[in-house]
């Protein structure tokens, strides 16, 4: 079946603009994660969605970042008033029900803020 | 202190040798540990997970966990040039939150 998909694959924007990044998890996967990976760094946890429960937003770096997940499936990460330090690869991952040890990653969105 | 620490490398080993990758962690309550491989420009892919003290083998890969010393290691036997990648150590904090190390870059020399 299809894996996790993300769009766009690349996004170049100007400082101060808003951007939306999309993640389409594997069908049936209930948990969805967003991570940020800056150049040469590990993955930084941003937000976690599990079914219809309230998301864990503890990793969002500032109030310019927000995310939603509609209908328990597709998720959108929005960054308002982008800054150069937001430049990174944003990765989405999903896990099947009850299998938190099987995390499947999407290909990522490379965001460049000029 | 970072929650998950790894030497950034690069770790260079000749083809056919054993590559040993190490990771230490700070949270004694952590129970689940993972090794991911990430090729340049690609997303991470899970190699192994380990929950119990001791060794866990899967093909050429062996994960080792020592909770008392708070370290996890990954051994790659008969290293191949195709194993050249960044290896990320991760753990779960609480019930679902993954914490990743910054990764060790492995170079297998042909």
XYZ file of C-alpha atoms in Angstrom:
224
model
C 0.000 0.000 0.000
C 0.925 3.640 -0.163
C 3.303 5.034 2.400
C 3.218 8.349 4.204
C 3.123 11.192 1.730
C 4.050 14.826 2.245
C 3.653 17.887 0.126
C 5.248 19.959 -1.120
C 8.601 18.193 -1.288
C 10.359 21.549 -1.411
C 9.186 24.985 -0.400
C 11.086 28.226 -0.767
C 9.509 31.240 0.840
C 10.382 34.733 1.886
C 10.832 35.745 5.481
C 7.529 36.826 6.983
C 5.321 34.695 4.742
C 3.072 31.914 6.013
C 3.525 28.336 4.834
C 1.425 25.188 5.041
C 2.929 21.719 4.965
C 0.751 18.695 4.396
C 1.034 15.111 5.610
C -1.087 12.192 4.467
C -0.467 9.224 6.790
C -0.825 5.566 5.947
C -4.476 4.589 5.862
C -5.601 3.209 9.209
C -2.709 4.665 11.157
C -4.065 6.446 14.188
C -0.967 8.210 15.477
C 0.759 10.993 13.569
C 3.941 12.869 14.441
C 5.597 15.972 13.067
C 9.345 16.450 13.434
C 11.825 19.072 12.343
C 15.349 18.210 11.249
C 17.798 21.045 10.859
C 20.995 20.547 8.885
C 23.213 17.964 10.569
C 20.854 17.576 13.491
C 18.640 14.852 14.847
C 14.897 14.909 14.711
C 13.152 17.430 16.938
C 9.676 16.396 18.093
C 7.049 19.013 17.275
C 3.566 17.593 17.763
C 1.725 14.294 18.213
C -1.828 13.367 17.254
C -3.556 10.197 18.441
C -7.032 9.499 17.130
C -9.514 12.035 18.430
C -7.505 12.890 21.547
C -6.126 16.350 22.164
C -2.730 16.658 20.465
C 0.529 16.940 22.365
C 1.862 20.291 21.175
C 4.705 20.461 23.660
C 7.403 20.451 20.978
C 6.160 23.405 18.949
C 8.968 25.989 19.181
C 6.778 29.098 19.174
C 3.205 30.262 18.740
C 3.954 30.849 15.055
C 3.668 27.082 14.639
C 0.345 25.283 14.630
C -0.979 21.997 13.343
C -4.284 20.336 12.821
C -5.453 16.931 11.809
C -8.782 16.681 10.073
C -10.952 13.583 10.297
C -8.174 11.660 11.977
C -6.244 11.491 8.733
C -4.532 14.334 6.860
C -2.520 16.797 8.903
C -1.375 20.311 8.110
C 1.509 22.077 9.825
C 1.310 25.846 9.491
C 4.157 28.224 10.150
C 3.180 31.884 10.293
C 5.547 34.784 9.681
C 8.396 32.463 8.749
C 11.905 33.218 9.942
C 15.218 32.064 8.516
C 15.745 29.769 11.494
C 12.623 27.863 10.417
C 14.580 26.510 7.451
C 14.748 22.749 7.917
C 13.291 19.475 6.713
C 9.892 18.816 8.221
C 9.129 15.129 8.573
C 5.845 13.448 9.264
C 5.477 9.921 10.602
C 2.551 7.670 11.406
C 2.132 4.495 13.421
C -0.524 1.784 13.262
C -2.945 1.266 16.155
C -1.215 -0.153 19.194
C 2.179 -0.347 17.467
C 4.031 2.720 18.652
C 7.281 0.934 17.795
C 6.524 0.939 14.075
C 6.989 4.507 12.984
C 6.817 5.103 9.231
C 8.248 8.340 7.912
C 7.232 10.379 4.933
C 9.817 11.810 2.531
C 9.766 15.201 4.225
C 9.300 18.783 3.104
C 12.454 20.849 2.757
C 11.613 24.406 3.770
C 13.945 27.246 2.867
C 13.208 30.706 4.209
C 15.087 33.453 2.383
C 22.763 17.278 29.208
C 21.069 16.027 26.070
C 18.543 13.287 26.565
C 20.110 11.093 23.897
C 23.778 11.480 23.043
C 25.694 10.111 20.107
C 29.126 10.787 18.703
C 28.575 12.617 15.422
C 31.471 10.842 13.695
C 32.245 10.159 10.989
C 33.053 6.618 11.984
C 35.081 5.053 9.202
C 35.446 1.294 8.938
C 36.798 -0.885 6.135
C 34.448 -3.085 4.179
C 33.854 -6.390 5.960
C 34.670 -5.036 9.406
C 32.355 -4.638 12.378
C 30.969 -1.154 12.886
C 30.089 -0.271 16.474
C 27.741 2.631 17.113
C 27.023 3.863 20.605
C 24.355 5.923 22.299
C 23.831 7.046 25.887
C 20.664 8.397 27.414
C 19.750 10.294 30.542
C 16.224 9.144 31.421
C 16.458 6.009 33.572
C 12.735 5.457 33.090
C 13.065 4.892 29.350
C 12.035 1.412 28.287
C 12.039 1.392 24.490
C 15.013 2.060 22.269
C 15.372 2.278 18.516
C 17.991 2.492 15.819
C 17.139 4.257 12.581
C 19.228 4.538 9.447
C 19.069 7.722 7.401
C 20.684 8.025 4.006
C 21.653 11.503 2.907
C 18.602 13.409 1.731
C 16.232 10.635 2.738
C 13.917 10.025 5.657
C 14.816 7.705 8.565
C 13.984 4.025 8.379
C 13.751 1.714 11.361
C 16.466 -0.908 11.672
C 15.776 -2.366 15.093
C 14.096 -1.800 18.400
C 15.091 -3.245 21.754
C 13.343 -3.243 25.105
C 15.205 -5.747 27.266
C 18.726 -5.759 28.599
C 21.095 -7.801 26.515
C 21.508 -8.427 22.828
C 19.027 -8.619 20.003
C 20.179 -9.875 16.630
C 18.636 -9.372 13.205
C 20.767 -10.467 10.310
C 23.989 -8.461 10.279
C 22.681 -6.119 12.963
C 22.890 -6.582 16.725
C 21.423 -4.114 19.182
C 22.714 -4.120 22.739
C 20.996 -2.528 25.699
C 22.401 -1.918 29.168
C 19.869 -0.066 31.280
C 22.099 0.071 34.355
C 24.752 1.951 32.386
C 22.173 3.760 30.246
C 23.636 2.922 26.902
C 22.465 1.339 23.697
C 24.709 0.167 20.914
C 24.355 -1.129 17.386
C 26.828 -3.528 15.845
C 26.916 -4.014 12.104
C 28.824 -7.106 11.053
C 30.423 -7.509 7.634
C 29.946 -3.810 6.921
C 29.192 -2.914 3.323
C 29.580 0.405 1.491
C 25.769 0.451 1.269
C 25.685 0.705 5.073
C 27.214 4.180 4.815
C 24.587 6.446 6.323
C 23.728 8.332 9.490
C 22.475 6.135 12.310
C 20.004 7.699 14.706
C 19.430 6.382 18.195
C 16.013 7.079 19.695
C 13.968 6.293 22.755
C 10.403 6.767 23.818
C 9.842 9.155 26.701
C 6.591 8.365 28.454
C 4.231 6.403 26.245
C 4.668 7.863 22.771
C 7.138 10.757 22.550
C 10.235 9.861 20.569
C 13.500 11.525 21.493
C 16.234 11.259 18.880
C 19.969 11.669 19.091
C 21.777 13.754 16.516
C 23.113 10.658 14.784
C 26.461 9.077 13.979
C 27.681 9.201 10.417
C 29.120 5.873 9.297
C 31.418 5.537 6.313
C 32.267 2.070 5.084
C 35.352 2.176 2.914
C 35.499 -0.157 -0.071
